[in-house]
Short mmCIF file of C-alpha atoms in Angstrom, two decimals:
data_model
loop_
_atom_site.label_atom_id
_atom_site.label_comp_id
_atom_site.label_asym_id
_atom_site.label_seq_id
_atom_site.Cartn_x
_atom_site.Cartn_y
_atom_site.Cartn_z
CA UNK J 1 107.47 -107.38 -57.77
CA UNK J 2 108.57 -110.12 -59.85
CA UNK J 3 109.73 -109.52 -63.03
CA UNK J 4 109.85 -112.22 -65.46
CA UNK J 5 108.44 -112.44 -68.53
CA UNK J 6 106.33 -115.53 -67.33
CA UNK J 7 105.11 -114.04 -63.98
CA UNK J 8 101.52 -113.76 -63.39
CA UNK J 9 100.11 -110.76 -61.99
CA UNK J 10 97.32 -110.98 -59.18
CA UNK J 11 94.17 -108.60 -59.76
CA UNK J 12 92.29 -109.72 -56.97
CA UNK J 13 92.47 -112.12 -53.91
CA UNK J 14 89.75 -113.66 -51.87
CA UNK J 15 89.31 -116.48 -49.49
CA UNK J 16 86.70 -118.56 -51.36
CA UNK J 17 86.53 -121.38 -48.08
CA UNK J 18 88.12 -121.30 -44.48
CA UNK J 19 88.24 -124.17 -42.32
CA UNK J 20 90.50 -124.68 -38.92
CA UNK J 21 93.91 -125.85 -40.98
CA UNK J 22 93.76 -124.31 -43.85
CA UNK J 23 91.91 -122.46 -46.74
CA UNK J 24 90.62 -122.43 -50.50
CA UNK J 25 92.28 -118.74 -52.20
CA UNK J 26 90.37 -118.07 -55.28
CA UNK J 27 92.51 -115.02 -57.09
CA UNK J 28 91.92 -113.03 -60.53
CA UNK J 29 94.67 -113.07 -62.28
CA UNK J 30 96.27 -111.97 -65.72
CA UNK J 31 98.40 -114.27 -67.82
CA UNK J 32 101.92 -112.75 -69.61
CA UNK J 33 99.65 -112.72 -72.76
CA UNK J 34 96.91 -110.56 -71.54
CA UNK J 35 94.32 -113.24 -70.47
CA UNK J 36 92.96 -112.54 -67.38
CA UNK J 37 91.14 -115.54 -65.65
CA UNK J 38 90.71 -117.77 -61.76
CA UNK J 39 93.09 -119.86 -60.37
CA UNK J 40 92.44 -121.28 -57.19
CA UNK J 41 94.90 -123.05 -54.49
CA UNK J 42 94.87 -124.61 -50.66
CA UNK J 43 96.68 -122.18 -48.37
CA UNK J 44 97.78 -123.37 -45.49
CA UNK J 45 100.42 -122.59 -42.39
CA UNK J 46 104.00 -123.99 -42.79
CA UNK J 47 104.89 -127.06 -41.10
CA UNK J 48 107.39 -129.51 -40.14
CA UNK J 49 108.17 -133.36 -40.65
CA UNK J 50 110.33 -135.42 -38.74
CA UNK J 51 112.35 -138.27 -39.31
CA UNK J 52 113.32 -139.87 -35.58
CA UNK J 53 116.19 -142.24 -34.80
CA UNK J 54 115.99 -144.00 -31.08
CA UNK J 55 119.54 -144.11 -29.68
CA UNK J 56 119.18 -148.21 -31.48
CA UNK J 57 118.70 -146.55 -35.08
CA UNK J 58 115.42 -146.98 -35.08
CA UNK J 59 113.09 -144.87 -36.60
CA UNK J 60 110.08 -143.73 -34.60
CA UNK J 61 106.99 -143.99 -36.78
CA UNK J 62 103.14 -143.17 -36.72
CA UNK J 63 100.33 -145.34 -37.24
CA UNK J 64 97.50 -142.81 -37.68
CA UNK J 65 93.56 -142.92 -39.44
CA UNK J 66 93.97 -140.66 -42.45
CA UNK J 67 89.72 -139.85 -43.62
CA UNK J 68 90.74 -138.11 -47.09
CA UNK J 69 92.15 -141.92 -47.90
CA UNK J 70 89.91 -144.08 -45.71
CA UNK J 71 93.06 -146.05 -44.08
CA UNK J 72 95.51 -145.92 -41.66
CA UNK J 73 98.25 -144.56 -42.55
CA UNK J 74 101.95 -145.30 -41.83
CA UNK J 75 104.32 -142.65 -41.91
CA UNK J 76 106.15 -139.68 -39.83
CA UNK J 77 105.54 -136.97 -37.30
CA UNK J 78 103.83 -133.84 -38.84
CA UNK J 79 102.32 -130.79 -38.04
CA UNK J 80 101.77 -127.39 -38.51
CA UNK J 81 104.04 -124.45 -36.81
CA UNK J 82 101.92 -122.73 -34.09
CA UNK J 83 102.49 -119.34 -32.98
CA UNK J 84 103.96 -120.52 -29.92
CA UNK J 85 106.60 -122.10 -31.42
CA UNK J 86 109.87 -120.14 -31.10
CA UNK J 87 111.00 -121.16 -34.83
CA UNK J 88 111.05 -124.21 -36.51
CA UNK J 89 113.28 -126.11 -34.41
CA UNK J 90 110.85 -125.52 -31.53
CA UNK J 91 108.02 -127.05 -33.46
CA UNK J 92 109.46 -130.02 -34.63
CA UNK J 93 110.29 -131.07 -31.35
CA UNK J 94 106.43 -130.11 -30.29
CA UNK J 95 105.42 -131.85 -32.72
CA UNK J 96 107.51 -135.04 -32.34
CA UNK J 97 106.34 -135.10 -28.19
CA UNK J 98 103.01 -134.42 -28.61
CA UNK J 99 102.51 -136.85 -31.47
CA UNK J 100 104.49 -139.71 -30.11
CA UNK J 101 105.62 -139.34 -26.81
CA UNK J 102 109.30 -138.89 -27.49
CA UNK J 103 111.49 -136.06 -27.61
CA UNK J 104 114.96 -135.96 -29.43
CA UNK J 105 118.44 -135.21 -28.19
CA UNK J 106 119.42 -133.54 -31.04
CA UNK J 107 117.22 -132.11 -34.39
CA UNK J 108 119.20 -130.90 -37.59
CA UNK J 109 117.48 -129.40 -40.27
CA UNK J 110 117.26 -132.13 -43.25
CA UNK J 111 115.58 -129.36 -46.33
CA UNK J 112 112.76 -127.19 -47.19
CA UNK J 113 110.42 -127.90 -49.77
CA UNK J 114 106.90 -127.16 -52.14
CA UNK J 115 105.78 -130.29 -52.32
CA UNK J 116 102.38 -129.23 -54.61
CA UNK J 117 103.30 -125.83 -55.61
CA UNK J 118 100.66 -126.73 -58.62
CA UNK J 119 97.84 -126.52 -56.26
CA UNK J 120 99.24 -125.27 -52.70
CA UNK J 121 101.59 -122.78 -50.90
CA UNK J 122 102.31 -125.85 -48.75
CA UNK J 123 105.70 -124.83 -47.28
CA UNK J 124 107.51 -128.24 -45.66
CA UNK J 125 110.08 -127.93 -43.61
CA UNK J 126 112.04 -131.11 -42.71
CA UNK J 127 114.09 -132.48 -39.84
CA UNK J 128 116.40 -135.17 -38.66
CA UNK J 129 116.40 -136.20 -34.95
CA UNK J 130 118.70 -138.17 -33.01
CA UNK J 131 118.64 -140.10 -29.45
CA UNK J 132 114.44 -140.30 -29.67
CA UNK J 133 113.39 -141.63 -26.24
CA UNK J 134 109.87 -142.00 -24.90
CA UNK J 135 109.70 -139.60 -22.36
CA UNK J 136 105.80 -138.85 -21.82
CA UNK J 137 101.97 -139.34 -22.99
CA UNK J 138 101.03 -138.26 -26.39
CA UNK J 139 99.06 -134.97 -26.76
CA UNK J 140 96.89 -135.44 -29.62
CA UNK J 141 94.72 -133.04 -31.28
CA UNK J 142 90.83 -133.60 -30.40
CA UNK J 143 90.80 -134.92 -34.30
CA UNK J 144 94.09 -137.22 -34.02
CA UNK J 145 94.15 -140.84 -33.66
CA UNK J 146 97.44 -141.89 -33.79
CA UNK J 147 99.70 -145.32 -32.58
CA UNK J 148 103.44 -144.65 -32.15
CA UNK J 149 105.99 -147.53 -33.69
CA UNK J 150 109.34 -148.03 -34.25
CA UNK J 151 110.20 -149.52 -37.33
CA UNK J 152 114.13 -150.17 -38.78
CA UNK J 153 115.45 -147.81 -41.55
CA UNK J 154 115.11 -150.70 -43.59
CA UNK J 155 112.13 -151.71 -42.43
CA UNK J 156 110.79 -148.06 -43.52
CA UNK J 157 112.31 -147.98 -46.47
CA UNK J 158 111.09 -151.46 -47.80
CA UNK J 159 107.64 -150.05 -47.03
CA UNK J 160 107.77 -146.85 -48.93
CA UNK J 161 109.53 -148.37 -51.84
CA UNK J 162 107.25 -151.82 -51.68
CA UNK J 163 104.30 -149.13 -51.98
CA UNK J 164 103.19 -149.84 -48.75
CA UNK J 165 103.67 -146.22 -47.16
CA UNK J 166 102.15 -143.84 -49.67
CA UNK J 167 102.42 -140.75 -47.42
CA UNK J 168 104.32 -138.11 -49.39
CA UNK J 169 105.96 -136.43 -46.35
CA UNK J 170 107.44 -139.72 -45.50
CA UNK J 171 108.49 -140.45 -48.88
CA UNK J 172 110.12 -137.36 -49.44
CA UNK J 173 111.95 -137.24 -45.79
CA UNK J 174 113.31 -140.40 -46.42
CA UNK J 175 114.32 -139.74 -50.07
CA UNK J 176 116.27 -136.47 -49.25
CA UNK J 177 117.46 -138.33 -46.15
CA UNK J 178 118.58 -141.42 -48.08
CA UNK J 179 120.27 -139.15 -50.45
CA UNK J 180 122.24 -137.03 -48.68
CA UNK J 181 123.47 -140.10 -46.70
CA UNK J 182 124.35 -141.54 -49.61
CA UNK J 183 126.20 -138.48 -50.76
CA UNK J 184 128.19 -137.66 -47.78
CA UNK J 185 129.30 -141.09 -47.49
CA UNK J 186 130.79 -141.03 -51.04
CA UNK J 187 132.77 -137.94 -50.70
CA UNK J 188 134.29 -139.78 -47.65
CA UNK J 189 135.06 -142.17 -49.31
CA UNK J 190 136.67 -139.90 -52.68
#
């Protein structure tokens, strides 16, 4: 039980909406003053993001209808960790094959983060892969519709910071990525 003086404590939990993916949590809960009131959030299962290099440097994108926005979207392999999935290493790579077609030689663990802790228990785990090589046909989901591209880091990251990719997984892959790169290369250099 936490502790702090500015925890909230949770009377009562319900599932207010359930849909395949994820679902709306309405809880009761009482405020460190006293108040008791709602707060509601998305729930949903932990997943992964990828950020894949081809053996060239390239980075192995998605092109992929996005409804909630009405566009197509640009960004990076994502998906939700299945059951199946041995741990998280196991699902990235699922996830990378079945949404593009290529699997990875090598996958290192990039960070972990909330990304909308405001409004979600969205749990993001993120990944760096190496030596990406087409190796099959996509898998898609029945509700997936979603071209595979390979675009230069630079490439990439003109688009995000042009405001052309918008997708916050990719933007915060290839933040974290860009800054630890940036970071290990000047303690070489120190």
């Amino acid at each position: 039980m936490t502790t702090d003086p500015l925890a909230w404590e949770t009377c009562e939990r319900r599932v207010a909406y359930s849909c395949p993916g994820f679902e709306i949590v309405n809880e009761s809960v009482r405020l460190p003053d006293g108040t008791e009131t709602e707060f509601d959030y998305l729930s949903e299962p932990a997943s992964v993001c990828v950020l894949p290099f081809t053996p060239a440097d390239d980075v192995v994108c998605i092109e992929e209808w996005r409804q909630a926005v009405s566009r197509l979207n640009r960004g990076l392999p994502v998906g939700g960790i299945e059951p199946e999935d041995d741990d998280l290493e196991a699902a990235a790579r699922r996830e990378l094959a079945e949404e593009t077609g290529y699997e990875a030689e090598g996958l290192e663990p990039l960070v972990t983060v909330e990304p909308a802790n405001g409004i979600a228990d969205t749990l993001m785990h993120f990944f760096v892969a190496e030596g990406c090589r087409p190796t099959a046909e996509q898998q898609l989901d029945h509700n997936e519709s979603i071209r595979p591209i390979e675009l230069s880091l630079e490439e990439l990251t003109d688009a995000v910071a042009d405001g052309e990719i918008r997708d916050g997984r990719t933007v915060l892959a290839l933040s974290y990525y860009r800054l630890f790169d940036a970071a290990c290369s000047q303690s070489k250099t120190e």
